[in-house]
Coordinates of C-alpha atoms and ligand atoms in Angstrom, one line a residue:
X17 CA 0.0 0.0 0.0
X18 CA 1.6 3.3 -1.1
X19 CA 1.5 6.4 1.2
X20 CA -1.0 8.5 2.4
X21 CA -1.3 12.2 1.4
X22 CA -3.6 14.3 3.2
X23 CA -4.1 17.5 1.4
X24 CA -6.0 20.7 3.4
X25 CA -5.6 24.4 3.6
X26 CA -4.0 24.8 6.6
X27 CA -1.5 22.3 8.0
X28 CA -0.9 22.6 11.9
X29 CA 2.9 21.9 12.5
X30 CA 3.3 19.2 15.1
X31 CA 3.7 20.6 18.8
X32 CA 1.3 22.9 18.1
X33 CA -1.9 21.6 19.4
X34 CA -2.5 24.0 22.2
X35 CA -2.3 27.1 19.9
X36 CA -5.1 25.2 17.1
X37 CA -8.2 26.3 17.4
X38 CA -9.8 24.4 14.7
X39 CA -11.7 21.2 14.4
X40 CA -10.5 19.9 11.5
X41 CA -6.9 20.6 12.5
X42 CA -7.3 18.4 15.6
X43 CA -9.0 15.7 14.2
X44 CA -6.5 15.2 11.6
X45 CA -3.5 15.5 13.5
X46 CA -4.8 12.2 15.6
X47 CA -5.5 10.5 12.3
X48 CA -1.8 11.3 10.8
X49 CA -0.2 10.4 14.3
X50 CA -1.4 6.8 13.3
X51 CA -1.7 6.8 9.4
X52 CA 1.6 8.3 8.8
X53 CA 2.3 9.6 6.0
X54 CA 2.7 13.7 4.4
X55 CA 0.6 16.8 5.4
X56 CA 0.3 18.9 2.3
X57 CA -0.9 22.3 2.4
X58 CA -0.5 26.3 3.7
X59 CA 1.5 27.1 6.0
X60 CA -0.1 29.7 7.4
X61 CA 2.1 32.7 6.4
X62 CA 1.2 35.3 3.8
X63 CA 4.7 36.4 1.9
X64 CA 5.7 39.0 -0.2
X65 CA 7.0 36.8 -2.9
X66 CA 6.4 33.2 -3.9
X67 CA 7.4 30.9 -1.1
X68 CA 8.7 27.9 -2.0
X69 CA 7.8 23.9 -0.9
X70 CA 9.0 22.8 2.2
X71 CA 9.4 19.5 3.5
X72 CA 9.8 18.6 6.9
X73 CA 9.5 15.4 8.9
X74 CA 8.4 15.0 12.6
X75 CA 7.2 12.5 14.2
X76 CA 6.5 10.0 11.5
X77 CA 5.2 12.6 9.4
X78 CA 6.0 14.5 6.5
X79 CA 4.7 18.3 6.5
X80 CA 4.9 19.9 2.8
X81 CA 3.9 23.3 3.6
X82 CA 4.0 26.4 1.4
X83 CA 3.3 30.1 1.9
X84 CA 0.6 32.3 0.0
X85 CA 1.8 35.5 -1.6
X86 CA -1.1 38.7 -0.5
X87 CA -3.3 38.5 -3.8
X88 CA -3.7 35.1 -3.3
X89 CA -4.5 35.4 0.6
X90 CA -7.0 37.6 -0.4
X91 CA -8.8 36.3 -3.4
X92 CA -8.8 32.5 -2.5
X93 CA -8.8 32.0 1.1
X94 CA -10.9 35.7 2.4
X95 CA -12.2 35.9 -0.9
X96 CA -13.9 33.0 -2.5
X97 CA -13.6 30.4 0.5
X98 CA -14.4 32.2 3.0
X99 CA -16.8 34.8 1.8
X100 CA -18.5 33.1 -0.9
X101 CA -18.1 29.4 0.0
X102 CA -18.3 29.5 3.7
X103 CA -21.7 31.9 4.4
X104 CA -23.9 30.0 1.5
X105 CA -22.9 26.8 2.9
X106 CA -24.1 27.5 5.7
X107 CA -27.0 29.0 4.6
X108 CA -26.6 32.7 4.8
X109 CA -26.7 33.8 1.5
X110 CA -27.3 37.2 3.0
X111 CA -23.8 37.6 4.3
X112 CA -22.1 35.6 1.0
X113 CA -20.6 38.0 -2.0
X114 CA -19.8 36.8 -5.9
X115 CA -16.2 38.1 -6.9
X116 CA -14.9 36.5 -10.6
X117 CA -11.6 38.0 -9.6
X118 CA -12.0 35.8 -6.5
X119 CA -13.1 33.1 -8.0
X120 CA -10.7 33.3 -10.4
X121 CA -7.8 33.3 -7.5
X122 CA -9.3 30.6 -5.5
X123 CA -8.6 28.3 -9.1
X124 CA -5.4 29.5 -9.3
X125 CA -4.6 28.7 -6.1
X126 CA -5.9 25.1 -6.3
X127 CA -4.1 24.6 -9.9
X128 CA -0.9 25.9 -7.9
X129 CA -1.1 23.9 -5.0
X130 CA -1.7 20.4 -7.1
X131 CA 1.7 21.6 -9.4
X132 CA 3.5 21.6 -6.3
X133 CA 1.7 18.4 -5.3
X134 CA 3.1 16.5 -8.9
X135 CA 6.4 17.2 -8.1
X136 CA 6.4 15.1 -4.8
X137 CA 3.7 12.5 -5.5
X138 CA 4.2 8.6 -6.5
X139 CA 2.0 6.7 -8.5
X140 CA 0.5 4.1 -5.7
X141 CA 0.0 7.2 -3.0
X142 CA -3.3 8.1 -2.2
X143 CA -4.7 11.3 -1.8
X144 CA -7.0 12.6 1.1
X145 CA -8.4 16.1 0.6
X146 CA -10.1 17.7 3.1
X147 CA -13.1 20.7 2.9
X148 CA -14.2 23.5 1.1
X149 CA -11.1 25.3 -0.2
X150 CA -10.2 22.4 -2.4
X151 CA -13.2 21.6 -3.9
X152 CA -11.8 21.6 -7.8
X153 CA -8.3 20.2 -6.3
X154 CA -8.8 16.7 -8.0
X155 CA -10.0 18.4 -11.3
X156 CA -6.3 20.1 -11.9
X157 CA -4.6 17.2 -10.8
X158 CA -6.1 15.1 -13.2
X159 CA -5.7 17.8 -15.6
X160 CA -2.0 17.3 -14.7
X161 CA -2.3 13.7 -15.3
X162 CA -2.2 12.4 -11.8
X163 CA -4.1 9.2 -12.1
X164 CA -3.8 8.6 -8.0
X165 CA -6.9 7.2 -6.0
X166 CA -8.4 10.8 -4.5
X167 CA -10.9 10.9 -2.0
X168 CA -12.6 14.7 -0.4
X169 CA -14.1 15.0 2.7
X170 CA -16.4 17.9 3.5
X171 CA -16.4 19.4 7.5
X172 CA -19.2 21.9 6.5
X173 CA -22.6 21.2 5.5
X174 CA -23.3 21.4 2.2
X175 CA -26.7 23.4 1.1
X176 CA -30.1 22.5 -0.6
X177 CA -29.7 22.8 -4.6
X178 CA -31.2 26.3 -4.6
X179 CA -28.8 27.6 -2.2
X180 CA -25.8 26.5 -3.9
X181 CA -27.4 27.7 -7.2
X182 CA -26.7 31.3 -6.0
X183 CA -23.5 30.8 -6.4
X184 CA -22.6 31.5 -10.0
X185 CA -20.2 29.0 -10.9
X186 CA -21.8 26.3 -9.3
X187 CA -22.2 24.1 -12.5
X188 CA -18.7 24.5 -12.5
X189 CA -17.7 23.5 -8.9
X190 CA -20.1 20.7 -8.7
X191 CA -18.4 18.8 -11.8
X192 CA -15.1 19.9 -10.7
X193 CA -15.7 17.5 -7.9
X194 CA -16.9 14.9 -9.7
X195 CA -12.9 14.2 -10.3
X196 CA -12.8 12.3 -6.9
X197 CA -13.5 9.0 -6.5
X198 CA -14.7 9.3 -3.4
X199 CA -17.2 12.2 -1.4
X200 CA -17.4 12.6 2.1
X201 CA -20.2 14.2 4.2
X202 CA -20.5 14.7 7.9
X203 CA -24.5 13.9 7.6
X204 CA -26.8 11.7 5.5
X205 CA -28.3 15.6 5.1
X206 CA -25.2 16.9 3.4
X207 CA -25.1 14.0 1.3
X208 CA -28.7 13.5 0.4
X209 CA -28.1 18.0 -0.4
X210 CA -25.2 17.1 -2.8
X211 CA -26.7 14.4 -4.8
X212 CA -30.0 16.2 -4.9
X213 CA -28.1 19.3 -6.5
X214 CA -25.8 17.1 -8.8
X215 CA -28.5 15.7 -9.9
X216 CA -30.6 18.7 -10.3
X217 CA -27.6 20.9 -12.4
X218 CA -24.7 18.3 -12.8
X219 CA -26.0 17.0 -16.3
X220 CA -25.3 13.5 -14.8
X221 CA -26.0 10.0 -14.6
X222 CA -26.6 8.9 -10.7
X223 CA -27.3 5.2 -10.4
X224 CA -29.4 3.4 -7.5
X225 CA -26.9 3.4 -5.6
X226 CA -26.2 7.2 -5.8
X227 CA -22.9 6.7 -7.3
X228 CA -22.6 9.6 -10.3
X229 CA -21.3 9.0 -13.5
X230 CA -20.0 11.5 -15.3
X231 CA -17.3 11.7 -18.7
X232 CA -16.5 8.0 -17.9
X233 CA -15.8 9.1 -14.0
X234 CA -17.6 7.2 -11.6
X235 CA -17.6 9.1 -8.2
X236 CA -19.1 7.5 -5.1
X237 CA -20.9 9.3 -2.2
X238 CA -20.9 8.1 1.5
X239 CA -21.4 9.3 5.1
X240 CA -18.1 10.0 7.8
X241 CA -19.7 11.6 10.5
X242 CA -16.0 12.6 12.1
X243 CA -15.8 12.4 16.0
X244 CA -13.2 12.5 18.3
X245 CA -11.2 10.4 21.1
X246 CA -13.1 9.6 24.0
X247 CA -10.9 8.0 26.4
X248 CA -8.4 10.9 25.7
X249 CA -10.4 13.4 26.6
X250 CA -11.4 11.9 29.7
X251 CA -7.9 12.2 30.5
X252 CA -7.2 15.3 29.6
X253 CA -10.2 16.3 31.6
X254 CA -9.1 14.8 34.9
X255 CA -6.3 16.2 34.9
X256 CA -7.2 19.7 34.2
X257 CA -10.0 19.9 36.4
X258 CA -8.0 21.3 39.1
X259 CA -6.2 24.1 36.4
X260 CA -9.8 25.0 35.1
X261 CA -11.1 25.7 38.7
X262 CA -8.7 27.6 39.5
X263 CA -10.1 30.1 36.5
X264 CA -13.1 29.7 37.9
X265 CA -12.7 29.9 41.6
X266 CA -14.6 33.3 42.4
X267 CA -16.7 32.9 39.2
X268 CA -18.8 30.0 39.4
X269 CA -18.5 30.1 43.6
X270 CA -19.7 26.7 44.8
X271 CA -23.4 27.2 45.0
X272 CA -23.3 28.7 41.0
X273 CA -24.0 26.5 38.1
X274 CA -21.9 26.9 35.4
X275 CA -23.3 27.0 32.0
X276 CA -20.6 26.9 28.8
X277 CA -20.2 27.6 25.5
X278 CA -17.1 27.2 23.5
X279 CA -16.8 28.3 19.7
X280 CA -14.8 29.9 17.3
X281 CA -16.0 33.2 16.9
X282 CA -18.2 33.3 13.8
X283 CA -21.8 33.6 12.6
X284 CA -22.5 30.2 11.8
X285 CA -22.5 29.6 15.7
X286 CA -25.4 31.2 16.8
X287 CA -23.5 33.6 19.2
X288 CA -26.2 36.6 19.7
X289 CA -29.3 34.2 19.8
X290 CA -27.7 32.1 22.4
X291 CA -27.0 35.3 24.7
X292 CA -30.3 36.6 23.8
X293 CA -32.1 33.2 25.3
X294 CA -29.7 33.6 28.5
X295 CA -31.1 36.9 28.3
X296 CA -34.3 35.5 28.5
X297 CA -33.8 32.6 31.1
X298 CA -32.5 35.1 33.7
X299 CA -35.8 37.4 32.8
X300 CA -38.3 34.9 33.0
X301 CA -36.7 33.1 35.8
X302 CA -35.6 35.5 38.5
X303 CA -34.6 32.8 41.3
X304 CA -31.5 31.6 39.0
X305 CA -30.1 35.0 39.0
X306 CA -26.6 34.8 41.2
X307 CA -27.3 31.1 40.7
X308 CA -25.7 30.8 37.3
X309 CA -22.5 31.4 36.0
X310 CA -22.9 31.8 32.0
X311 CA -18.7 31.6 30.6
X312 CA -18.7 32.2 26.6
X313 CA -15.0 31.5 25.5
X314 CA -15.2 32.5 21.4
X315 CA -11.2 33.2 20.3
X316 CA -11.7 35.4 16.8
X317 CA -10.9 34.0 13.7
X318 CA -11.0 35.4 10.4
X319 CA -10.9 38.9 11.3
X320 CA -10.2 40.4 8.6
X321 CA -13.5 39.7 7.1
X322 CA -16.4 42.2 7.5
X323 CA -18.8 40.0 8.4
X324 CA -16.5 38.8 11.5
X325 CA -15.9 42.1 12.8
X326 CA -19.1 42.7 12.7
X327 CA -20.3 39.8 14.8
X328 CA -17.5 40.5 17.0
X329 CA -18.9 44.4 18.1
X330 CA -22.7 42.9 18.0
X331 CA -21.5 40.1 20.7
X332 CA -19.5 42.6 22.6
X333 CA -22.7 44.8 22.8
X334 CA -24.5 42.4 23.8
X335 CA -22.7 40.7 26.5
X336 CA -22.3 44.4 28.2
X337 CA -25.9 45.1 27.9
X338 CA -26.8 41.7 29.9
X339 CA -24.1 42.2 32.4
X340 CA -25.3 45.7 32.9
X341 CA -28.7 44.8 32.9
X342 CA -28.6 41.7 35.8
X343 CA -24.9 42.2 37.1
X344 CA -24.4 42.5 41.1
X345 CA -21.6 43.7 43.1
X346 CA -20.3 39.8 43.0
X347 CA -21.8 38.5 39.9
X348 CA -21.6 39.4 36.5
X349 CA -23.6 36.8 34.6
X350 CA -21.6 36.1 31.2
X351 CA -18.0 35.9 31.1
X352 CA -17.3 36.5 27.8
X353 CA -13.6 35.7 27.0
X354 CA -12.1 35.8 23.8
X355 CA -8.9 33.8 23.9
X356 CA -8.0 30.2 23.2
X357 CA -7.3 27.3 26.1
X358 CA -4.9 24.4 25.9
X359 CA -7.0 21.6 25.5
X360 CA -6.5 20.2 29.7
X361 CA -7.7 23.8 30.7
X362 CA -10.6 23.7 28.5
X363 CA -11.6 19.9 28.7
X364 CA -11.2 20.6 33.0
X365 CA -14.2 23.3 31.7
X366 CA -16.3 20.8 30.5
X367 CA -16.3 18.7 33.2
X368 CA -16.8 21.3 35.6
X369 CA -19.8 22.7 34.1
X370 CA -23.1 21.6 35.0
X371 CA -24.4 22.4 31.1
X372 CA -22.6 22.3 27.8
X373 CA -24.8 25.1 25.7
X374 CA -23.8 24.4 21.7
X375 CA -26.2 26.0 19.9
X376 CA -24.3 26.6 16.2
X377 CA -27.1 28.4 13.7
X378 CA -25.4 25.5 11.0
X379 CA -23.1 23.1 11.5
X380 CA -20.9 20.4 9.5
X381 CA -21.0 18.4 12.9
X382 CA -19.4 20.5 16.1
X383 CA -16.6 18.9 17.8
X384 CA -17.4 21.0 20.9
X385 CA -20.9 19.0 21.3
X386 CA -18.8 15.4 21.2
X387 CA -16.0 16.7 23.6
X388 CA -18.5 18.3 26.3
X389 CA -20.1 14.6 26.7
X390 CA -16.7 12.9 26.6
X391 CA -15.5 15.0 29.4
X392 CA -18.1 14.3 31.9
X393 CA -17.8 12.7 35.2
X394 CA -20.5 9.6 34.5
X395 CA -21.3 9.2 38.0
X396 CA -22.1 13.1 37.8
X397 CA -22.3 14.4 34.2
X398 CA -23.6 17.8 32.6
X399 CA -26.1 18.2 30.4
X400 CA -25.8 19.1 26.4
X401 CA -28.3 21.7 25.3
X402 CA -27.8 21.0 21.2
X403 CA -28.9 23.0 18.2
X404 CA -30.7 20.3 16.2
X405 CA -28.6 22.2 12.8
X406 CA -25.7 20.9 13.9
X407 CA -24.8 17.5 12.4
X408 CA -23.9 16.3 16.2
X409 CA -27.5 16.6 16.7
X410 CA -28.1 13.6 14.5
X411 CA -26.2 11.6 16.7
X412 CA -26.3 12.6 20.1
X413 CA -29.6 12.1 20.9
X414 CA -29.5 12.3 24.7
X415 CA -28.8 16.2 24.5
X416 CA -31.6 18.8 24.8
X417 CA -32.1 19.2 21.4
X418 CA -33.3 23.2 20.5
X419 CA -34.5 25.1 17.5
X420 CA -32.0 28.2 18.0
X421 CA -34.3 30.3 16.4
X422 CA -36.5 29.6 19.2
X423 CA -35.1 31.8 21.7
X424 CA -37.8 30.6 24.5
X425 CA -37.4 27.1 23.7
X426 CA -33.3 27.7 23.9
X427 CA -33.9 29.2 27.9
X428 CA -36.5 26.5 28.9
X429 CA -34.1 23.5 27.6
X430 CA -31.1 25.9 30.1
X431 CA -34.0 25.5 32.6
X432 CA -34.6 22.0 32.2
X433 CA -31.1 20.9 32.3
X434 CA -30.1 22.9 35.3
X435 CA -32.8 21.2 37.6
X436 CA -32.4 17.4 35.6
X437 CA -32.1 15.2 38.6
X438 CA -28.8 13.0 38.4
X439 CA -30.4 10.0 37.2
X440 CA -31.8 11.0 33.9
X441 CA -28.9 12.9 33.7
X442 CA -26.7 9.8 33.7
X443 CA -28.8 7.9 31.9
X444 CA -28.4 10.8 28.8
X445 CA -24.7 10.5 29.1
X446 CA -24.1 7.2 29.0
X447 CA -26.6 6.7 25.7
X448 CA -24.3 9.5 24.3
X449 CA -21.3 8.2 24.9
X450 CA -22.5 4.9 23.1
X451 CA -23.1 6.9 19.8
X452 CA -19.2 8.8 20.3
X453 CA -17.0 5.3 21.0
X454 CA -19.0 4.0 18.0
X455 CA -18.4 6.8 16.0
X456 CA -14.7 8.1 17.0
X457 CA -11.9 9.6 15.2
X458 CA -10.2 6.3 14.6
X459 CA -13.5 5.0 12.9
X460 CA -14.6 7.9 11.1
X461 CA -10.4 7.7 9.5
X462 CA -10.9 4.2 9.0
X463 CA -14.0 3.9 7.8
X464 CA -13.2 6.8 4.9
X465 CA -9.6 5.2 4.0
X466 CA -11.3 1.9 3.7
X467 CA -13.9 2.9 1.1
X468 CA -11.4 5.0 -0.6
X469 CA -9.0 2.1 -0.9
X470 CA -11.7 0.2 -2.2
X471 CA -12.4 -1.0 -5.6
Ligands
ADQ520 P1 -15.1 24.3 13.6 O1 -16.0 25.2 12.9 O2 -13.8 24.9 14.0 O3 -14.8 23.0 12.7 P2 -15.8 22.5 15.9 O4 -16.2 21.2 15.3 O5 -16.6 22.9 17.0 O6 -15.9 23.8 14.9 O7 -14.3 22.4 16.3 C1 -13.7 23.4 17.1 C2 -12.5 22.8 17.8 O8 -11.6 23.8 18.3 C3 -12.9 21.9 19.0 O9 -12.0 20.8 19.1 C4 -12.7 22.9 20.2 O10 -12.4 22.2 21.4 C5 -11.5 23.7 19.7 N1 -11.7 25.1 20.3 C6 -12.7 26.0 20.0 N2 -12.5 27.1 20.7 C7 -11.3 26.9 21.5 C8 -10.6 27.7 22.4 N3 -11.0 28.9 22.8 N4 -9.5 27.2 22.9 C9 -9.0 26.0 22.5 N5 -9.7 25.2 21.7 C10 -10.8 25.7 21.1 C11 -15.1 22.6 11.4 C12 -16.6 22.5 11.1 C13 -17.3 21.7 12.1 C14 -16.7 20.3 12.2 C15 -15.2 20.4 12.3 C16 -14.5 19.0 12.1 O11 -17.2 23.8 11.1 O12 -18.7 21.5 11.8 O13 -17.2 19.6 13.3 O14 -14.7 21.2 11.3 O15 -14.9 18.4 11.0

């Protein structure tokens, strides 16, 4: 069996876990550690002129990292990816804009990055690409004659065919990916989505099976709903238990629930509706007040784009206006934080909080949701209050699941949880925790490998 090449648009340099923020970054970093192989992708740095490949090998693996020069910063990875790609995808066509200069870089880029690609690949390696800023990636290999086994896997939902048909080139992008031989969805939704829209716009023959032909390619479809490492987070949550109550000490007080939220700070989350129905839990239910502790930790990302600056002031408004509105001389209701944690200090979080509150507007599937239940004490766990639009919801069934549109719905399921006596709430927990050992990292790698690798 040749080598495994996982392609993406970031690569996280080993040793660097604490500082990684993102979901996909930590899920494939555990999937390399036992796959082996090369990391191929960004590096992260935006240069002045063009950087060149670099290799460089730690731990068993290869990183082949390369820098992007400004104008290609800008047009494929703000532009196209994440301000085209990102908001339809996950349904807000409101906040998505249509650039052909953008679009134009964000092919460039992925006709770049498989040049560089060629020069290091060997014929039996296969190739994993991962999420939405490579969706033509396959197309200008093969256009570069690179007959390799590819497989892409999508961490994002992927929209109903009239919300991808706003984007103009969609014809375009959805035969572009047609060049795999394999697609990967967090969700039987996402998938059922894509095939519907193929079908709909792809000029395309899909069998009965929902494999697609197309120009003599025959592309398959399945479902990886990716998870993460239970037993390890249990660890890690043990052990920094102590670290995370020592942030708290003085917040939560031992009498105070503690109610959290962790997220990267962007739209798709559900940010202001999720303050707003704290907003309305401490309004409608005045005998919790001083009893709760509400921590929102939501590092900034992307924040050079509008629409995240944006957020950013409207959450900052917000989180004053509640504090001011309920705040005592020794309470102040949210704690809204926006830095990152190591992963100890933030799975000690978890288990010290009495309700995990993950309530993304969209989402591919939410890591946060899995890594809340994994990091409960089972004798004592939390409870998961879980938008039912993120793919998580699908599987975790023994969360509160809530509409976060519904802002009174969202504060009744925080009222419910916080008074769940301990038996239903163990009872959740443990049916959860049977759907996230089923479904962990390991399976959800070996699971897409296997049908890659397959003939
Ligand atoms: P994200 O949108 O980044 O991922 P998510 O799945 O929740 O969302 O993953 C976030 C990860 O970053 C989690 O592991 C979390 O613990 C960590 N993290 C978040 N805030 C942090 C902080 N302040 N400090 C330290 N760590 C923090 C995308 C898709 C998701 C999909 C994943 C994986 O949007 O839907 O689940 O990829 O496929």
């Amino acid at each position: 069996m040749g080598r495994l090449i996982v392609v993406s648009n970031r690569v996280a340099p080993i040793g660097d876990e604490k500082r990684n923020t993102g979901g996909l970054a930590i899920g494939l970093l555990a999937a390399m550690r036992q796959a082996g192989g090369i990391w191929f992708g960004w590096n992260g740095q935006v240069t002045t002129t063009a950087a060149p490949l670099t290799m460089q090998e730690k731990n068993g693996i290869t990183f082949a990292t390369i820098g992007l020069n400004k104008r290609d910063y800008r047009q494929y990875y703000s532009g196209f990816s994440n301000a085209t790609l990102w908001p339809t995808f996950h349904y807000r066509i409101d906040l998505a804009r249509f650039d052909r200069h953008e679009y134009a870089g964000y092919q460039r880029v992925n006709a770049m990055l498989a040049d560089q690609l060629h020069t290091f690949l060997q014929p039996d390696d296969t190739i994993w690409v991962h999420d939405y800023h490579l969706l033509p990636f396959a197309q200008a290999c093969r256009k570069r004659g690179m007959l390799n086994r590819m497989g892409f896997f999508l961490h994002i939902p992927f929209p109903e065919p009239q919300v991808m048909a706003t984007i103009p080139p969609h014809r375009e992008l959805m035969r572009a990916m047609l060049s795999f031989d394999l697609l990967g969805f967090q969700t039987e939704t996402d998938r059922r989505a894509f095939v519907n829209t193929i079908r709909q716009y792809g000029d395309v023959r899909v069998d009965a099976d929902d494999v697609i032909h197309a120009d003599g390619n025959v592309t398959r479809t399945g479902v990886y709903p990716i998870g993460v490492s239970p037993d390890h987070i249990a660890e890690e949550a043990i052990d920094g238990q102590k670290l995370s109550q020592q942030i708290t000490r003085g917040v939560s007080g031992d009498e105070r629930k503690v109610i959290i939220s962790v997220d990267r700070l962007d739209y798709s989350k559900g940010l202001v509706e999720r303050f707003g129905a704290y907003d309305t839990l401490l309004e409608s239910s005045p005998e919790l007040r001083d009893r709760v502790q509400f921590i929102q930790i939501a590092p900034p990302s992307r924040s050079d784009i509008n629409s995240y600056q944006l957020i950013r002031k409207q959450l900052e408004a917000e989180a004053g206006r509640i504090n001011g509105k309920f705040s005592d001389l020794d309470w102040m209701p949210i704690r809204y934080i926006n830095k990152s944690y190591d992963r100890r200090t933030l799975m000690g979080l978890f288990r010290n909080a009495q309700v995990g509150f993950v309530t993304p507007l969209r989402d591919g599937m939410n890591l946060v949701a899995k890594e809340y239940v994994a990091a409960q004490d089972p004798d004592d766990p939390g409870v998961l209050v879980l938008s039912c639009f993120a793919g998580a919801a699908q599987e975790l069934d023994g969360a509160l699941l809530v509409n976060p549109y519904d802002r009174i719905g969202m504060a009744e399921a925080l009222r419910a949880a916080l008074i769940m006596p301990p038996e239903e709430r163990r009872d959740r927990q443990a049916q959860m925790m049977r759907a996230i050992r089923t479904s962990d990292i390991d399976a959800w790698r070996n699971r897409f490998l296997d049908d890659l690798r397959r003939d």
